[in-house]
Short mmCIF file of C-alpha atoms in Angstrom, two decimals:
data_model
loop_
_atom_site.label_atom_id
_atom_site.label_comp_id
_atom_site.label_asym_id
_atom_site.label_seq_id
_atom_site.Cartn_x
_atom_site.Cartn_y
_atom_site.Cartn_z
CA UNK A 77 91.33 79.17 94.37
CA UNK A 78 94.97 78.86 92.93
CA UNK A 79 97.92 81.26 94.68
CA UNK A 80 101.27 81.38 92.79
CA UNK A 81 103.42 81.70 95.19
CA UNK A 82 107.10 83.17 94.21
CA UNK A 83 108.94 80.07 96.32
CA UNK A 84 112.41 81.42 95.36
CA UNK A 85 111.95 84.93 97.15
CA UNK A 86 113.08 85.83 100.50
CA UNK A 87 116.01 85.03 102.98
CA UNK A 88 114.58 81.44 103.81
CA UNK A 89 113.81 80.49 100.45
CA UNK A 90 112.54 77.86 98.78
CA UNK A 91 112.41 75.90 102.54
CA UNK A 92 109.93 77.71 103.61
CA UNK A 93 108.08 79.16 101.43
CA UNK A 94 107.36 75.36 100.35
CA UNK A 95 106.20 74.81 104.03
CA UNK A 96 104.58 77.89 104.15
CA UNK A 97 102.39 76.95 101.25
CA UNK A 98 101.77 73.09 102.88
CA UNK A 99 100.52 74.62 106.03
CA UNK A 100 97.90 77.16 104.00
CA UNK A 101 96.59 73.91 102.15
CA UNK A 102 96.35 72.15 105.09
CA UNK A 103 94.22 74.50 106.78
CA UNK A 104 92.20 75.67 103.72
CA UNK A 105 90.23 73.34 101.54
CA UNK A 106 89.48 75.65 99.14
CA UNK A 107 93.44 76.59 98.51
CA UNK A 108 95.64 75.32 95.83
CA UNK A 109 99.24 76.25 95.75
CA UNK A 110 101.23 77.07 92.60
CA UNK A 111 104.95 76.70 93.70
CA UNK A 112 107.29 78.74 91.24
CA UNK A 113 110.62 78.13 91.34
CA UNK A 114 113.45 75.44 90.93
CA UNK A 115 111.41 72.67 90.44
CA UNK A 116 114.69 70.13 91.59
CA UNK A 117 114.87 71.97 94.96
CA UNK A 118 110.94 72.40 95.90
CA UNK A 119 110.05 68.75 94.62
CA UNK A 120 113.14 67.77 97.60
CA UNK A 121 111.46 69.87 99.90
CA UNK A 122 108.12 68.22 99.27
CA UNK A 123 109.35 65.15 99.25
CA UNK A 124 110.97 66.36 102.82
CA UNK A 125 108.11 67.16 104.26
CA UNK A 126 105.96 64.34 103.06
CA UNK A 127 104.02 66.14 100.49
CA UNK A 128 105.07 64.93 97.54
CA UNK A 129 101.87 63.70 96.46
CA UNK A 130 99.62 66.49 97.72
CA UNK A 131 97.00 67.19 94.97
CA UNK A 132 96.45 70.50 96.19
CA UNK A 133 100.31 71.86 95.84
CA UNK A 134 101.79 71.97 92.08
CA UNK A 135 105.18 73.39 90.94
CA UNK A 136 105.71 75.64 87.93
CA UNK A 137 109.61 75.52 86.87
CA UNK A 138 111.52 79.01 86.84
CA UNK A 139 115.15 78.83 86.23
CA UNK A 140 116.02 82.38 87.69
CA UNK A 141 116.05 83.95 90.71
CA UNK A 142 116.10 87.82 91.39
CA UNK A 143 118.26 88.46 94.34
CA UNK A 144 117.61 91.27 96.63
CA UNK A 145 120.46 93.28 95.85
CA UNK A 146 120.03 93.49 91.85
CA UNK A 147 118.22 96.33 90.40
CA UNK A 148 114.55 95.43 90.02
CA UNK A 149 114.33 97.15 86.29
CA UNK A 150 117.38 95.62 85.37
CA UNK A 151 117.16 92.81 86.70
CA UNK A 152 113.25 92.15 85.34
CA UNK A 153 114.68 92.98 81.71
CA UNK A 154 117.66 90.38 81.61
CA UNK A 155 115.56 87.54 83.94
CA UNK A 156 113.03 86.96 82.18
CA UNK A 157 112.23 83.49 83.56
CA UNK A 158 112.72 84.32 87.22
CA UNK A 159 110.22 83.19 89.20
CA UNK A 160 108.88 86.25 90.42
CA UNK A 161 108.27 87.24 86.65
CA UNK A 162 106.68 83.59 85.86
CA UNK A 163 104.21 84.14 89.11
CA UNK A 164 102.82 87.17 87.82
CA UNK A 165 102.44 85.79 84.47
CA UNK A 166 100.63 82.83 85.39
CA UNK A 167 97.42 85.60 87.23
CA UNK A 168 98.00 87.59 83.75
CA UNK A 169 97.28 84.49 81.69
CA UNK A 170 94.58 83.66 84.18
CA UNK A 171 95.99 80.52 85.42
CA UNK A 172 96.15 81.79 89.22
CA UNK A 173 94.41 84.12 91.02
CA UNK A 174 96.74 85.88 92.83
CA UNK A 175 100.44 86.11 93.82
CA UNK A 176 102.39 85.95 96.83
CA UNK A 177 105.53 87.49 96.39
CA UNK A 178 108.26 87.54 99.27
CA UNK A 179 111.59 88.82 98.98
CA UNK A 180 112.72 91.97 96.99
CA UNK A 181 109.59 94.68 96.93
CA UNK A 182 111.20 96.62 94.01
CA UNK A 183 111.32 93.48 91.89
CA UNK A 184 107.64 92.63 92.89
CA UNK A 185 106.12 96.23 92.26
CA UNK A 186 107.66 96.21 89.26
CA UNK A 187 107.05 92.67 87.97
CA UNK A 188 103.17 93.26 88.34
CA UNK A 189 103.44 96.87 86.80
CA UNK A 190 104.97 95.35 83.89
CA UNK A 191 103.17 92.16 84.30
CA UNK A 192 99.37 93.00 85.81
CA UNK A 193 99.40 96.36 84.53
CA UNK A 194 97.26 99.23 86.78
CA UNK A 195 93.95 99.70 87.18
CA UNK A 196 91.81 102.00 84.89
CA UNK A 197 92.43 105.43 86.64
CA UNK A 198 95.58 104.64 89.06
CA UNK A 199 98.89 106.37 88.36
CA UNK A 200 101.06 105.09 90.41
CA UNK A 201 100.12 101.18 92.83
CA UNK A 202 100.77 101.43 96.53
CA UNK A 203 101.05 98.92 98.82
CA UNK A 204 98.89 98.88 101.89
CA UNK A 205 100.03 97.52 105.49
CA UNK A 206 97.92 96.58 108.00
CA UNK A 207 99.74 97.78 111.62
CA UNK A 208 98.48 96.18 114.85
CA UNK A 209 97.32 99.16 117.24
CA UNK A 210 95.93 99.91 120.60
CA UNK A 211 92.18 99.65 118.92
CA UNK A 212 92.84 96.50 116.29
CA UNK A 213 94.52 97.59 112.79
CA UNK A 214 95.46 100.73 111.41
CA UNK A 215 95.96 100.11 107.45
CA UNK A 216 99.13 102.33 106.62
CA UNK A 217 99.65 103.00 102.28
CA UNK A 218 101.85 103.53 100.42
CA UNK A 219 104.18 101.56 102.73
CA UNK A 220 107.33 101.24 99.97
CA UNK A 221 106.26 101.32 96.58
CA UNK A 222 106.58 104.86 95.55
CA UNK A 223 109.42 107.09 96.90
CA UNK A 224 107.83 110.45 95.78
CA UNK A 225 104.44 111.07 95.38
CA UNK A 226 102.16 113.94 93.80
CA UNK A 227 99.02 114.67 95.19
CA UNK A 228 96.93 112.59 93.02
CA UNK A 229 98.62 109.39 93.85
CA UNK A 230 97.67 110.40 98.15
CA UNK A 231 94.56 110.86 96.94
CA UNK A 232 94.05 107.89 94.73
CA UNK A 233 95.62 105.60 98.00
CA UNK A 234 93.33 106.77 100.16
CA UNK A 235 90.22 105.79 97.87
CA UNK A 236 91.69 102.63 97.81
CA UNK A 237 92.64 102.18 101.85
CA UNK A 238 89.27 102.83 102.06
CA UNK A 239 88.13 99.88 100.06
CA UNK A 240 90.51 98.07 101.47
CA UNK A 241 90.09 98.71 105.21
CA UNK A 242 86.07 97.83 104.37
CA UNK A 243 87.06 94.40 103.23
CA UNK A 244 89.58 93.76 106.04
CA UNK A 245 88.53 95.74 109.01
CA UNK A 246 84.63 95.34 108.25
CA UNK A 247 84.15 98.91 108.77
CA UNK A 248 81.12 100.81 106.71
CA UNK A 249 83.11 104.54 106.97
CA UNK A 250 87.05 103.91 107.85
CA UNK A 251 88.01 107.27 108.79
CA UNK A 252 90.95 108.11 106.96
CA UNK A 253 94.04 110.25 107.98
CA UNK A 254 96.61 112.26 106.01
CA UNK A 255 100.38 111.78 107.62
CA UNK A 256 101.83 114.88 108.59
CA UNK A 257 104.03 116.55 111.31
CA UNK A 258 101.17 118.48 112.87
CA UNK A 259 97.52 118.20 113.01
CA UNK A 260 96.92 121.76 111.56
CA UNK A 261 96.16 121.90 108.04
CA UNK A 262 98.25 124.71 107.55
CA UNK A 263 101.89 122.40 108.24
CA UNK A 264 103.38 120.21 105.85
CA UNK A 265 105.38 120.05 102.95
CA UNK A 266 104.08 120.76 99.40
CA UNK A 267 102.58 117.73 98.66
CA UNK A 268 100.81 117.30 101.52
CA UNK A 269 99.35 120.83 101.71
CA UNK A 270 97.89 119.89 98.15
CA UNK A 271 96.46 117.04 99.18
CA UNK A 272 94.95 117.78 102.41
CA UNK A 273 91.73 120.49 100.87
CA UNK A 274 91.25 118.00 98.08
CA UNK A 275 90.16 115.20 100.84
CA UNK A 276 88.74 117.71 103.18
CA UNK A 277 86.23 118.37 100.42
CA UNK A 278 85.50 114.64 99.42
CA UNK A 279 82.16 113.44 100.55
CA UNK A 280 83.07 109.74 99.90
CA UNK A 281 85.77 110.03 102.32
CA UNK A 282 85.45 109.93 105.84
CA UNK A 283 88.23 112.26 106.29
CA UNK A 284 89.97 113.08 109.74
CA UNK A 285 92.56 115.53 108.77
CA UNK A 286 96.11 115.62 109.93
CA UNK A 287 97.95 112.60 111.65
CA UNK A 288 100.93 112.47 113.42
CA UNK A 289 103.02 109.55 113.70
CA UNK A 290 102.31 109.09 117.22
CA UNK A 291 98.86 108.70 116.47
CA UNK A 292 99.25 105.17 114.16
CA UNK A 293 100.15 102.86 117.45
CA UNK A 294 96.87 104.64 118.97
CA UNK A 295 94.84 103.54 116.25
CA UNK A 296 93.49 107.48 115.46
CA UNK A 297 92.31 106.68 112.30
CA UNK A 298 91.43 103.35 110.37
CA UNK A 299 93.31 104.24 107.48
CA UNK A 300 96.73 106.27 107.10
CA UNK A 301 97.69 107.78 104.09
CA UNK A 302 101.55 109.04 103.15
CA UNK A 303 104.55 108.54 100.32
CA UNK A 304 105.88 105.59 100.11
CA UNK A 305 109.02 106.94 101.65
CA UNK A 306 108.02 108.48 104.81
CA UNK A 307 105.80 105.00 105.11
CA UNK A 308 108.62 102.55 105.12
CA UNK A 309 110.60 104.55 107.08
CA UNK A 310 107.64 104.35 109.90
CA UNK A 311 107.31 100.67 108.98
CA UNK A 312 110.97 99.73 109.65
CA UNK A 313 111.12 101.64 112.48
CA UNK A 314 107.98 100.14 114.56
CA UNK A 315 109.18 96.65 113.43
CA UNK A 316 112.25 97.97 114.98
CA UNK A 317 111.55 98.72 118.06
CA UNK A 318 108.76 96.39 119.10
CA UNK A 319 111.48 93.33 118.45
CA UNK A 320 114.06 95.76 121.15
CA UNK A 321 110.83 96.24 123.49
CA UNK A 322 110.23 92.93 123.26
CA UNK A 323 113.99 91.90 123.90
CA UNK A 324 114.67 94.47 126.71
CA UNK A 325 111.62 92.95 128.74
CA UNK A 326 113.37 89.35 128.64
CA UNK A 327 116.66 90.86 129.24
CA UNK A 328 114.61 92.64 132.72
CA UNK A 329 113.29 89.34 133.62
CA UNK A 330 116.60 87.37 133.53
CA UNK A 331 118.67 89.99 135.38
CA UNK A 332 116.17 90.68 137.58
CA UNK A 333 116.35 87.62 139.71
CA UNK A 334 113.81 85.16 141.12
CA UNK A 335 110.65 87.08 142.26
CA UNK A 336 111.12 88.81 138.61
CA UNK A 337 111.14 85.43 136.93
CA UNK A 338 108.14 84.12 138.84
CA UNK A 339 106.08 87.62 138.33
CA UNK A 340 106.61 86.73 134.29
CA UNK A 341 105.24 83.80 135.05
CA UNK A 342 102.47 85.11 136.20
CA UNK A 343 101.51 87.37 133.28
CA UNK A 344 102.70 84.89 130.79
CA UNK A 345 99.37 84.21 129.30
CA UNK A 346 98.66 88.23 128.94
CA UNK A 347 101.89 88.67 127.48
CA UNK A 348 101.84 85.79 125.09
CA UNK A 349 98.75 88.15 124.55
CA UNK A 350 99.99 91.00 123.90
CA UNK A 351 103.08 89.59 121.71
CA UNK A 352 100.46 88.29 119.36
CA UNK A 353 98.84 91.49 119.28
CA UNK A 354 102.32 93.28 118.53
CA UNK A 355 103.53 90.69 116.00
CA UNK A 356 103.47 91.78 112.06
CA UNK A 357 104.20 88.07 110.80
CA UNK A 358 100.66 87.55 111.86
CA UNK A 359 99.55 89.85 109.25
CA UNK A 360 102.26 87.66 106.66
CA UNK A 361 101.49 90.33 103.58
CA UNK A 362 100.35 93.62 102.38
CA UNK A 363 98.64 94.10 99.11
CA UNK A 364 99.93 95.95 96.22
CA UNK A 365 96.49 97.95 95.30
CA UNK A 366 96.11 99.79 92.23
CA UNK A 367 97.50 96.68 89.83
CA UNK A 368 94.75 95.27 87.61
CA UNK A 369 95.18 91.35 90.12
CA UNK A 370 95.66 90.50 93.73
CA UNK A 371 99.31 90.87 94.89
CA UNK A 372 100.68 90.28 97.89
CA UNK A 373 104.10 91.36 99.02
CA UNK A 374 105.67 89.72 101.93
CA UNK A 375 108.75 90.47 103.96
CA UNK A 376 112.11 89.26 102.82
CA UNK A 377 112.63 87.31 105.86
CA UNK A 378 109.23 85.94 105.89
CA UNK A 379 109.13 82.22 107.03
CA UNK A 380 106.62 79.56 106.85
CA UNK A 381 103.99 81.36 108.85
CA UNK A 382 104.21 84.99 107.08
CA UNK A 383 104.05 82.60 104.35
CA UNK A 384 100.78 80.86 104.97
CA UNK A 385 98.82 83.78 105.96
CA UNK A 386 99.55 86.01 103.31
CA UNK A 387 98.46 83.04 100.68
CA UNK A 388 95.24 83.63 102.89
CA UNK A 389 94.87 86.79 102.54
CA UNK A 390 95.51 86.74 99.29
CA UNK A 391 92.76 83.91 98.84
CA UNK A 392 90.31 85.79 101.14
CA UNK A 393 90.69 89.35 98.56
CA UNK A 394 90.06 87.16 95.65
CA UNK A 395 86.57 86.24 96.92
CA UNK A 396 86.06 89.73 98.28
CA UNK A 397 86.54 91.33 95.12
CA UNK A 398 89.26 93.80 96.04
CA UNK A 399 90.13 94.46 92.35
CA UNK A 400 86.57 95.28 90.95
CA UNK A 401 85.68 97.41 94.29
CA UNK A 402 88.64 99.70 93.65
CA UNK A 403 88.00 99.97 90.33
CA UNK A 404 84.56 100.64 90.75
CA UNK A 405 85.65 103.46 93.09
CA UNK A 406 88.01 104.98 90.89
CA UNK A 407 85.70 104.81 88.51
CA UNK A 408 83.07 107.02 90.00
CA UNK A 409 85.55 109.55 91.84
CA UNK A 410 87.42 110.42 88.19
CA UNK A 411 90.42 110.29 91.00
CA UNK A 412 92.79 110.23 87.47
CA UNK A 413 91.09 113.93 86.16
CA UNK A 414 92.73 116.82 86.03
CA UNK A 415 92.25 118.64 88.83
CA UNK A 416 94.58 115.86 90.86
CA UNK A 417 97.24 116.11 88.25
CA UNK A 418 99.54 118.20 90.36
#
């Protein structure tokens, strides 16, 4: 299996990216790694790191870079060799199999709408999130990708979290749950009180009804379905405060004084346990559904390890068929017809 991987995006690029990719190879026989990029600066890192020679890493030169504060569509038009562009092309041309893309998520949703084009049947991509929870994962979509939504494109996400949490949760019937301020299905804005009968009467999907946002760290539902607005915001804002949890607890240690320093000790092992738990970078990527190849966004300050999982992920999709199930799906729920277009 061949990733492109875009090893020019994100705050610690191309370092490690590069060893991001290394480590996925080195754990994963059936990986190869398509490094796009500056070839000068990746072949010093590989030479760096002893990899030079690895048969199962290659480079594919990119002279451009899209930063992260240009304007994606802009920025796509007048960069046409950046190496975001040039990793999408290379799954279009069906040299790869799927991308990893860290750094700017406008310039990636973009690059593989212009690049990978959509699915038969998808108006508008979202991309998908799995969030750790009190009962395992709670796949979140659209997490960024679309700022305002219609109806249709709810509905259309949660077909496809619903594919998607089957693949990556291993659950038969993911209950799915639409994002709202109140459980009753009379609240909610316009959009949502449009889309909440239309799933309600769905037989494919095991819907729930009304979330709030307190119910995503419970793990309520399998699957959580809002714009891509409201979703990032709830994103940022968990990353957010499990990293202050997280630093307020050592802070409560070390002022605390010695019998609080050796009751950490302690319950090291069950909080190393619980940090793991907590940790996004050990999800490394969420998938852009709805674009016609597997495409995996990662955080701009992704390092080597977000790095390495997410080429996994993206590997472990490819051979799971993610692409033909949702299009299958689609397919048989005519989620595109009429009577979603508002």
């Amino acid at each position: 299996m061949k990733i492109a991987v875009d090893a020019m995006g994100g705050d610690f690029a191309p370092l490690e990216t590069v060893r991001g990719a290394i480590a996925a190879v080195s754990e994963h026989d059936d990986i190869h790694v398509v490094l796009v990029g500056n070839e000068k600066q990746i072949f010093e890192i590989l030479e760096a790191e002893g990899e030079r020679n690895n048969s199962r890493l290659s480079v594919h030169h990119a002279s451009e870079v899209i930063e992260m504060d240009e304007h994606p569509g802009v920025a796509l038009r007048k960069k046409k060799d950046s190496s975001i562009v040039v990793a999408t092309s290379l799954v279009k041309n069906k040299v790869c199999d799927a991308v990893v893309a860290p750094g700017s998520t406008g310039a990636a949703v973009a690059a593989a709408l212009f690049g990978l084009g959509r699915i038969k049947g998808i108006d508008r991509p979202t991309i998908a999130t799995p969030i750790p929870t009190r009962k395992g994962i709670t796949v979140m979509l659209d997490s960024g990708a679309n700022a305002n939504s219609k109806p249709k494109h709810l509905i259309q996400g949660a077909i496809m979290g619903t594919e998607y949490a089957k693949l990556l949760l291993g659950k038969d019937n993911p209950t799915v749950g639409l994002l709202n301020i109140g459980e009753e299905s009379t609240k909610g804005n316009d959009v949502v009180l449009s889309t909440y009968p239309v799933l309600e009467n769905m037989k494919s999907i095991n819907f729930y009804g009304n979330v709030e946002g307190r119910d995503i760290p419970k793990g309520t539902v399998d699957v959580v379905v809002c714009d891509g607005f409201v979703g990032n915001v709830v994103l940022k804002f968990a990353e957010g405060l499990i990293t202050q949890c997280v630093e307020l607890i050592k802070d409560a240690i070390m002022s605390g004084g010695i019998f609080a320093k050796l009751g950490a000790l302690m319950v090291k092992p069950a909080l190393k346990k619980l940090a793991k738990r907590l940790d996004y970078t050990e999800n490394g990527g969420a998938p852009l559904l709805g674009v016609n190849g597997v495409f995996l966004i990662s955080h701009g300050s992704s390092k080597a390890k977000e790095i390495k999982t997410a080429i996994t992920i993206g590997n472990d999709l490819v051979k799971r068929k993610i692409i033909e199930h949702i299009a299958d799906r689609i397919g048989k729920e005519g989620a595109n017809d009429n009577e979603y277009a508002e």
